[in-house]
Amino acid sequence: MTVTSAIPATMRAAVLHGPGQLSIEERPVPVPGPGEVLVRVEAVGTCGSDVHYYRHGRIGDFVVREPLVLGHEAAGTVVACGPGADADRKGRRVSIEPGTPCGSCAQCRAGRYNLCPGMRFLATPPVDGAFCEYLAVQQDFAHEVPDSLTVEEAALLEPLSVAVWACRKARVAPGDRVLITGAGPIGLVAAQTARAFGAGEVLVTDVLPHRLALARAAGATALDVSRNPLHEAGFTPTVLLECSGVPAVSSEAIRTVGRAGRVVLIGMGGDEVPLPVSRVQHHELEVTGVFRYAHTWPAATALVQSGAVRLDSLVSHSYGLAEAESALTVATHDATAVKAVVHPQR
């Protein structure tokens, strides 16, 4: 192993033992294996999935059965290289793509590695995540970032990648009218990404005033659906990016999509959605889902570097590693929370 500087033998990690049970523990610093690099983790965004695991101990079939380190939106600096890894990577700032596919299954060979059945994804049981001081990852999934990006922006390239993948699936193009339901972090970056892809109009719906204000700041039209129902808005989108994960919201939104429109289901939450089949058939709508992303980091990085997407506007709260539990619970007592970022080196 090639090292840049002295690396401690142990590190701190925020470990989940069950619903609502998080503790800061000492763990061995991982040793990078063949083709891996060791990253000094400097920023980790808190995702809704992290919050869900913290509250409920499971998401669908993924159950926390043994101690688990949360966090998968991560960035930092390469400090060591394992056998076969490029030694020139040492000292480079990187954004971590948190899924490592097998590389040999039919989906991987077809380029759809996000659908790899053998995917090992950070902070998805039983794979530990990034709420820790050091992390070993495959060098191909440690994407170098330019100096113009802050470490927080580098970490949030992960949720931006979801938006890039969704806009690609929806084939967002100049002149499209895009409806985005839900102004959470994904909805907000989806609004910016749709504009960057050339959408002529972007309408974002939500019920929280501060999130709607962020949507307006991103150049979108904002609609408070607690006061003005979507079906009365008179907006007929060519593309729907459904980010709320609420079945009733999804169903209502699909009913507004115009002829030959494209519907992409992004938000997770409901196992079933009441599908307005007559609308889908009579308007020849395309309805698809997205699961994570593939080959998105270069585009996401370029969008931020060019200024077309502003990720810093998402960061509402910042914590040290010892405060990781606060990052997971801030939304329950602060209505203005959008994205909490944990800094493991603090």
Tab-separated table of C-alpha atoms in Angstrom:
chain	number	residue	atom	x	y	z
A	1	MET	CA	0.000	0.000	0.000
A	2	THR	CA	1.302	3.432	-1.000
A	3	VAL	CA	0.522	6.186	1.514
A	4	THR	CA	0.595	9.997	1.304
A	5	SER	CA	1.086	10.663	5.027
A	6	ALA	CA	0.671	8.992	8.377
A	7	ILE	CA	-2.692	7.301	8.639
A	8	PRO	CA	-4.010	6.294	12.070
A	9	ALA	CA	-4.753	2.689	12.899
A	10	THR	CA	-8.281	3.464	14.037
A	11	MET	CA	-11.003	5.927	13.097
A	12	ARG	CA	-14.347	7.165	14.346
A	13	ALA	CA	-17.548	5.879	12.752
A	14	ALA	CA	-21.237	6.588	13.399
A	15	VAL	CA	-22.771	3.121	13.767
A	16	LEU	CA	-26.468	2.273	13.641
A	17	HIS	CA	-27.457	-0.635	15.917
A	18	GLY	CA	-31.207	-0.424	15.448
A	19	PRO	CA	-33.992	2.109	14.973
A	20	GLY	CA	-32.986	5.299	16.783
A	21	GLN	CA	-29.780	3.720	18.116
A	22	LEU	CA	-26.678	5.467	16.792
A	23	SER	CA	-23.301	5.576	18.520
A	24	ILE	CA	-19.828	6.896	17.730
A	25	GLU	CA	-17.328	4.029	17.832
A	26	GLU	CA	-13.668	3.338	17.104
A	27	ARG	CA	-13.047	1.019	14.176
A	28	PRO	CA	-9.920	-0.033	12.293
A	29	VAL	CA	-9.042	2.168	9.342
A	30	PRO	CA	-9.682	-0.006	6.254
A	31	VAL	CA	-6.734	-1.180	4.186
A	32	PRO	CA	-7.338	-0.610	0.453
A	33	GLY	CA	-7.386	-3.829	-1.506
A	34	PRO	CA	-6.382	-4.467	-5.139
A	35	GLY	CA	-7.523	-1.594	-7.344
A	36	GLU	CA	-8.813	0.377	-4.356
A	37	VAL	CA	-7.951	3.783	-2.939
A	38	LEU	CA	-8.310	4.951	0.646
A	39	VAL	CA	-10.277	8.202	0.915
A	40	ARG	CA	-10.121	10.595	3.848
A	41	VAL	CA	-13.824	11.390	4.060
A	42	GLU	CA	-14.465	15.128	4.407
A	43	ALA	CA	-18.175	15.589	3.622
A	44	VAL	CA	-21.195	13.279	3.545
A	45	GLY	CA	-24.701	14.362	2.593
A	46	THR	CA	-27.594	12.931	4.581
A	47	CYS	CA	-30.092	11.182	2.310
A	48	GLY	CA	-33.709	10.278	2.963
A	49	SER	CA	-32.685	6.625	2.899
A	50	ASP	CA	-30.268	7.251	5.796
A	51	VAL	CA	-33.085	8.855	7.773
A	52	HIS	CA	-35.394	5.948	6.962
A	53	TYR	CA	-32.870	3.358	8.151
A	54	TYR	CA	-32.303	5.389	11.315
A	55	ARG	CA	-36.024	5.631	12.061
A	56	HIS	CA	-37.249	2.220	10.957
A	57	GLY	CA	-34.239	-0.059	10.585
A	58	ARG	CA	-35.256	-1.135	7.114
A	59	ILE	CA	-36.277	-0.056	3.622
A	60	GLY	CA	-38.373	-2.720	1.943
A	61	ASP	CA	-36.349	-5.930	1.777
A	62	PHE	CA	-33.174	-4.239	3.054
A	63	VAL	CA	-33.117	-4.780	6.817
A	64	VAL	CA	-30.468	-3.649	9.310
A	65	ARG	CA	-29.655	-6.988	10.972
A	66	GLU	CA	-26.172	-6.063	12.220
A	67	PRO	CA	-24.393	-2.791	13.045
A	68	LEU	CA	-24.351	-0.515	9.989
A	69	VAL	CA	-22.527	2.704	9.102
A	70	LEU	CA	-24.873	5.046	7.208
A	71	GLY	CA	-24.078	7.663	4.549
A	72	HIS	CA	-23.489	7.310	0.807
A	73	GLU	CA	-23.186	10.888	-0.548
A	74	ALA	CA	-19.459	11.283	0.084
A	75	ALA	CA	-16.357	13.159	-0.973
A	76	GLY	CA	-12.811	13.566	0.302
A	77	THR	CA	-9.134	13.154	-0.554
A	78	VAL	CA	-7.237	10.042	-1.634
A	79	VAL	CA	-4.552	9.303	0.964
A	80	ALA	CA	-3.417	5.782	0.033
A	81	CYS	CA	-3.532	3.348	-2.869
A	82	GLY	CA	-3.895	-0.414	-2.792
A	83	PRO	CA	-2.087	-2.891	-5.034
A	84	GLY	CA	-2.673	-2.130	-8.710
A	85	ALA	CA	-4.270	1.249	-8.060
A	86	ASP	CA	-2.810	4.313	-9.747
A	87	ALA	CA	-0.351	5.863	-7.287
A	88	ASP	CA	-0.843	9.246	-8.973
A	89	ARG	CA	-4.309	9.380	-7.429
A	90	LYS	CA	-2.776	10.207	-4.038
A	91	GLY	CA	-3.647	13.684	-2.888
A	92	ARG	CA	-6.501	14.051	-5.407
A	93	ARG	CA	-9.915	15.314	-4.313
A	94	VAL	CA	-12.668	12.866	-5.250
A	95	SER	CA	-16.406	12.386	-5.242
A	96	ILE	CA	-17.393	8.812	-4.422
A	97	GLU	CA	-19.868	6.919	-6.582
A	98	PRO	CA	-21.274	4.675	-3.854
A	99	GLY	CA	-22.185	1.554	-5.816
A	100	THR	CA	-19.684	-1.118	-6.852
A	101	PRO	CA	-21.152	-3.519	-9.458
A	102	CYS	CA	-19.826	-6.979	-10.227
A	103	GLY	CA	-18.731	-5.946	-13.731
A	104	SER	CA	-19.485	-9.303	-15.326
A	105	CYS	CA	-23.262	-9.906	-15.236
A	106	ALA	CA	-25.577	-9.289	-18.210
A	107	GLN	CA	-26.627	-5.871	-16.907
A	108	CYS	CA	-23.044	-4.734	-16.347
A	109	ARG	CA	-21.973	-5.966	-19.784
A	110	ALA	CA	-24.861	-3.996	-21.309
A	111	GLY	CA	-23.702	-0.828	-19.538
A	112	ARG	CA	-26.627	-0.832	-17.093
A	113	TYR	CA	-24.462	-1.422	-14.060
A	114	ASN	CA	-26.983	0.350	-11.815
A	115	LEU	CA	-29.176	-2.729	-12.291
A	116	CYS	CA	-26.436	-5.199	-11.355
A	117	PRO	CA	-28.010	-7.812	-9.042
A	118	GLY	CA	-24.680	-8.134	-7.235
A	119	MET	CA	-24.299	-4.396	-6.587
A	120	ARG	CA	-22.668	-3.459	-3.292
A	121	PHE	CA	-24.000	-0.029	-2.375
A	122	LEU	CA	-22.721	2.032	0.534
A	123	ALA	CA	-25.022	2.215	3.571
A	124	THR	CA	-27.286	-0.504	2.195
A	125	PRO	CA	-27.307	-3.560	4.484
A	126	PRO	CA	-24.915	-5.249	4.937
A	127	VAL	CA	-22.479	-2.771	3.315
A	128	ASP	CA	-21.125	-0.035	5.588
A	129	GLY	CA	-21.328	3.562	4.422
A	130	ALA	CA	-19.411	6.810	4.747
A	131	PHE	CA	-20.281	8.279	8.163
A	132	CYS	CA	-16.681	7.569	9.125
A	133	GLU	CA	-13.249	9.137	8.778
A	134	TYR	CA	-11.783	6.828	6.111
A	135	LEU	CA	-13.293	4.721	3.349
A	136	ALA	CA	-11.776	2.252	0.873
A	137	VAL	CA	-13.384	2.287	-2.599
A	138	GLN	CA	-12.606	1.008	-6.078
A	139	GLN	CA	-10.523	3.653	-7.830
A	140	ASP	CA	-12.881	3.715	-10.848
A	141	PHE	CA	-15.673	4.916	-8.564
A	142	ALA	CA	-13.602	7.659	-6.915
A	143	HIS	CA	-14.165	10.447	-9.429
A	144	GLU	CA	-11.709	13.320	-9.402
A	145	VAL	CA	-13.261	16.770	-9.052
A	146	PRO	CA	-11.883	20.185	-10.032
A	147	ASP	CA	-10.644	22.617	-7.408
A	148	SER	CA	-13.544	24.952	-8.228
A	149	LEU	CA	-15.964	22.553	-6.490
A	150	THR	CA	-16.277	22.668	-2.717
A	151	VAL	CA	-16.122	19.390	-0.835
A	152	GLU	CA	-19.860	19.715	-0.089
A	153	GLU	CA	-20.607	20.108	-3.805
A	154	ALA	CA	-18.412	17.095	-4.555
A	155	ALA	CA	-20.418	14.999	-2.091
A	156	LEU	CA	-23.729	16.160	-3.552
A	157	LEU	CA	-22.790	15.044	-7.048
A	158	GLU	CA	-24.451	11.814	-5.929
A	159	PRO	CA	-28.030	13.191	-5.665
A	160	LEU	CA	-27.359	15.330	-8.742
A	161	SER	CA	-26.535	12.114	-10.593
A	162	VAL	CA	-30.057	10.871	-9.856
A	163	ALA	CA	-31.429	13.990	-11.555
A	164	VAL	CA	-29.086	13.643	-14.533
A	165	TRP	CA	-30.105	10.004	-14.978
A	166	ALA	CA	-33.817	10.886	-14.713
A	167	CYS	CA	-33.539	13.691	-17.268
A	168	ARG	CA	-31.744	11.339	-19.635
A	169	LYS	CA	-34.450	8.704	-19.168
A	170	ALA	CA	-37.087	11.366	-19.852
A	171	ARG	CA	-35.149	12.664	-22.866
A	172	VAL	CA	-35.590	16.225	-21.640
A	173	ALA	CA	-34.841	18.525	-24.568
A	174	PRO	CA	-35.163	22.195	-25.555
A	175	GLY	CA	-38.773	23.315	-25.488
A	176	ASP	CA	-40.019	20.647	-23.086
A	177	ARG	CA	-42.490	21.601	-20.389
A	178	VAL	CA	-41.414	19.740	-17.259
A	179	LEU	CA	-43.497	19.078	-14.154
A	180	ILE	CA	-41.585	18.116	-11.007
A	181	THR	CA	-43.644	16.897	-8.075
A	182	GLY	CA	-41.853	17.317	-4.753
A	183	ALA	CA	-39.291	20.017	-3.925
A	184	GLY	CA	-36.998	17.934	-1.756
A	185	PRO	CA	-33.288	17.758	-2.600
A	186	ILE	CA	-33.857	15.511	-5.635
A	187	GLY	CA	-36.737	17.626	-6.930
A	188	LEU	CA	-34.699	20.810	-6.542
A	189	VAL	CA	-31.665	19.452	-8.403
A	190	ALA	CA	-33.997	17.911	-11.003
A	191	ALA	CA	-35.456	21.373	-11.639
A	192	GLN	CA	-32.002	22.826	-12.219
A	193	THR	CA	-30.945	19.873	-14.355
A	194	ALA	CA	-34.066	20.050	-16.523
A	195	ARG	CA	-33.327	23.733	-17.186
A	196	ALA	CA	-29.725	22.848	-18.018
A	197	PHE	CA	-30.998	20.216	-20.466
A	198	GLY	CA	-32.968	22.953	-22.237
A	199	ALA	CA	-36.482	22.690	-20.825
A	200	GLY	CA	-38.522	25.743	-21.753
A	201	GLU	CA	-40.747	25.657	-18.674
A	202	VAL	CA	-40.306	23.919	-15.318
A	203	LEU	CA	-43.090	23.763	-12.734
A	204	VAL	CA	-42.294	22.435	-9.242
A	205	THR	CA	-45.015	21.483	-6.765
A	206	ASP	CA	-44.797	21.155	-2.987
A	207	VAL	CA	-46.511	22.329	0.196
A	208	LEU	CA	-43.519	23.802	2.062
A	209	PRO	CA	-42.949	27.520	1.400
A	210	HIS	CA	-39.164	27.490	1.929
A	211	ARG	CA	-38.682	24.666	-0.555
A	212	LEU	CA	-40.899	26.368	-3.104
A	213	ALA	CA	-38.784	29.490	-2.635
A	214	LEU	CA	-35.677	27.458	-3.478
A	215	ALA	CA	-37.424	26.160	-6.610
A	216	ARG	CA	-38.130	29.741	-7.692
A	217	ALA	CA	-34.514	30.687	-7.019
A	218	ALA	CA	-33.508	27.844	-9.345
A	219	GLY	CA	-35.529	29.411	-12.159
A	220	ALA	CA	-38.650	27.261	-11.889
A	221	THR	CA	-42.266	28.209	-11.387
A	222	ALA	CA	-43.442	27.033	-7.977
A	223	LEU	CA	-46.940	25.842	-7.105
A	224	ASP	CA	-48.184	25.392	-3.535
A	225	VAL	CA	-50.593	22.504	-4.027
A	226	SER	CA	-51.985	22.915	-0.516
A	227	ARG	CA	-53.595	26.111	-1.819
A	228	ASN	CA	-53.824	25.569	-5.559
A	229	PRO	CA	-54.547	22.004	-6.728
A	230	LEU	CA	-52.389	20.794	-9.592
A	231	HIS	CA	-55.355	19.826	-11.778
A	232	GLU	CA	-56.545	23.444	-11.686
A	233	ALA	CA	-53.164	24.911	-12.651
A	234	GLY	CA	-53.697	24.488	-16.392
A	235	PHE	CA	-50.175	23.149	-16.891
A	236	THR	CA	-49.839	20.328	-19.428
A	237	PRO	CA	-46.305	18.963	-19.231
A	238	THR	CA	-44.478	16.971	-21.868
A	239	VAL	CA	-42.354	15.445	-19.083
A	240	LEU	CA	-43.200	14.468	-15.514
A	241	LEU	CA	-40.388	13.865	-13.040
A	242	GLU	CA	-42.191	12.443	-9.998
A	243	CYS	CA	-39.990	13.051	-6.953
A	244	SER	CA	-42.445	12.929	-4.063
A	245	GLY	CA	-42.888	9.161	-3.801
A	246	VAL	CA	-46.500	9.745	-2.731
A	247	PRO	CA	-48.886	7.474	-4.694
A	248	ALA	CA	-51.790	9.954	-4.768
A	249	VAL	CA	-49.478	12.726	-5.981
A	250	SER	CA	-48.052	10.477	-8.701
A	251	SER	CA	-51.473	9.479	-9.954
A	252	GLU	CA	-52.776	13.042	-10.093
A	253	ALA	CA	-49.664	14.272	-11.860
A	254	ILE	CA	-49.768	11.565	-14.532
A	255	ARG	CA	-53.285	12.725	-15.415
A	256	THR	CA	-51.896	16.124	-16.426
A	257	VAL	CA	-49.244	14.859	-18.868
A	258	GLY	CA	-49.861	15.716	-22.502
A	259	ARG	CA	-49.925	13.465	-25.541
A	260	ALA	CA	-46.795	11.371	-26.157
A	261	GLY	CA	-45.432	12.618	-22.838
A	262	ARG	CA	-42.794	10.895	-20.738
A	263	VAL	CA	-43.235	10.000	-17.065
A	264	VAL	CA	-40.263	9.113	-14.862
A	265	LEU	CA	-40.932	7.820	-11.346
A	266	ILE	CA	-38.043	8.851	-9.074
A	267	GLY	CA	-39.397	9.235	-5.533
A	268	MET	CA	-39.538	6.121	-3.408
A	269	GLY	CA	-42.175	5.499	-0.779
A	270	GLY	CA	-45.191	3.731	-2.201
A	271	ASP	CA	-45.098	0.126	-3.370
A	272	GLU	CA	-48.049	0.734	-5.686
A	273	VAL	CA	-49.354	3.740	-7.613
A	274	PRO	CA	-52.955	4.062	-8.862
A	275	LEU	CA	-52.182	4.273	-12.585
A	276	PRO	CA	-54.676	6.168	-14.794
A	277	VAL	CA	-54.485	3.559	-17.539
A	278	SER	CA	-56.924	5.315	-19.887
A	279	ARG	CA	-54.728	8.434	-19.824
A	280	VAL	CA	-51.603	6.364	-20.453
A	281	GLN	CA	-53.217	4.540	-23.384
A	282	HIS	CA	-55.139	7.385	-25.018
A	283	HIS	CA	-52.183	9.771	-24.790
A	284	GLU	CA	-49.533	7.113	-25.498
A	285	LEU	CA	-47.581	8.069	-22.408
A	286	GLU	CA	-44.262	6.442	-21.601
A	287	VAL	CA	-43.984	5.493	-17.925
A	288	THR	CA	-40.695	4.298	-16.470
A	289	GLY	CA	-38.776	4.244	-13.235
A	290	VAL	CA	-35.193	5.070	-12.345
A	291	PHE	CA	-32.923	3.209	-10.000
A	292	ARG	CA	-29.850	5.200	-9.033
A	293	TYR	CA	-27.716	6.052	-12.121
A	294	ALA	CA	-24.952	4.933	-14.448
A	295	HIS	CA	-22.191	6.908	-16.187
A	296	THR	CA	-23.387	10.237	-14.756
A	297	TRP	CA	-20.462	11.690	-12.790
A	298	PRO	CA	-18.732	13.512	-15.693
A	299	ALA	CA	-21.987	15.251	-16.686
A	300	ALA	CA	-22.901	16.078	-13.089
A	301	THR	CA	-19.447	17.531	-12.456
A	302	ALA	CA	-19.622	19.629	-15.624
A	303	LEU	CA	-23.053	21.005	-14.694
A	304	VAL	CA	-21.756	22.244	-11.347
A	305	GLN	CA	-18.458	23.514	-12.730
A	306	SER	CA	-20.289	25.544	-15.402
A	307	GLY	CA	-22.665	27.095	-12.873
A	308	ALA	CA	-25.727	25.565	-14.548
A	309	VAL	CA	-26.503	23.724	-11.291
A	310	ARG	CA	-25.959	25.221	-7.849
A	311	LEU	CA	-25.613	22.536	-5.190
A	312	ASP	CA	-24.580	24.859	-2.370
A	313	SER	CA	-28.164	26.138	-2.163
A	314	LEU	CA	-29.267	22.716	-0.908
A	315	VAL	CA	-27.059	22.685	2.201
A	316	SER	CA	-29.177	23.897	5.102
A	317	HIS	CA	-27.315	22.316	8.057
A	318	SER	CA	-23.728	21.231	8.789
A	319	TYR	CA	-22.479	18.885	11.533
A	320	GLY	CA	-19.374	17.125	12.787
A	321	LEU	CA	-19.290	13.327	12.966
A	322	ALA	CA	-20.185	13.305	16.666
A	323	GLU	CA	-23.385	15.121	15.683
A	324	ALA	CA	-24.424	12.607	13.016
A	325	GLU	CA	-27.596	11.806	14.931
A	326	SER	CA	-28.607	15.476	14.726
A	327	ALA	CA	-28.107	15.349	10.956
A	328	LEU	CA	-30.516	12.410	10.791
A	329	THR	CA	-33.180	14.050	12.959
A	330	VAL	CA	-32.968	17.747	12.068
A	331	ALA	CA	-35.908	17.562	9.675
A	332	THR	CA	-38.222	16.488	12.505
A	333	HIS	CA	-37.757	19.743	14.420
A	334	ASP	CA	-36.653	22.249	11.782
A	335	ALA	CA	-39.107	22.829	8.957
A	336	THR	CA	-36.450	24.658	6.909
A	337	ALA	CA	-34.168	21.613	6.674
A	338	VAL	CA	-33.289	20.609	3.120
A	339	LYS	CA	-29.905	18.851	3.150
A	340	ALA	CA	-27.750	18.192	6.215
A	341	VAL	CA	-24.056	17.537	5.610
A	342	VAL	CA	-21.789	15.642	8.006
A	343	HIS	CA	-18.064	16.489	8.122
A	344	PRO	CA	-16.331	13.363	9.542
A	345	GLN	CA	-13.035	15.129	10.180
A	346	ARG	CA	-14.678	17.579	12.593
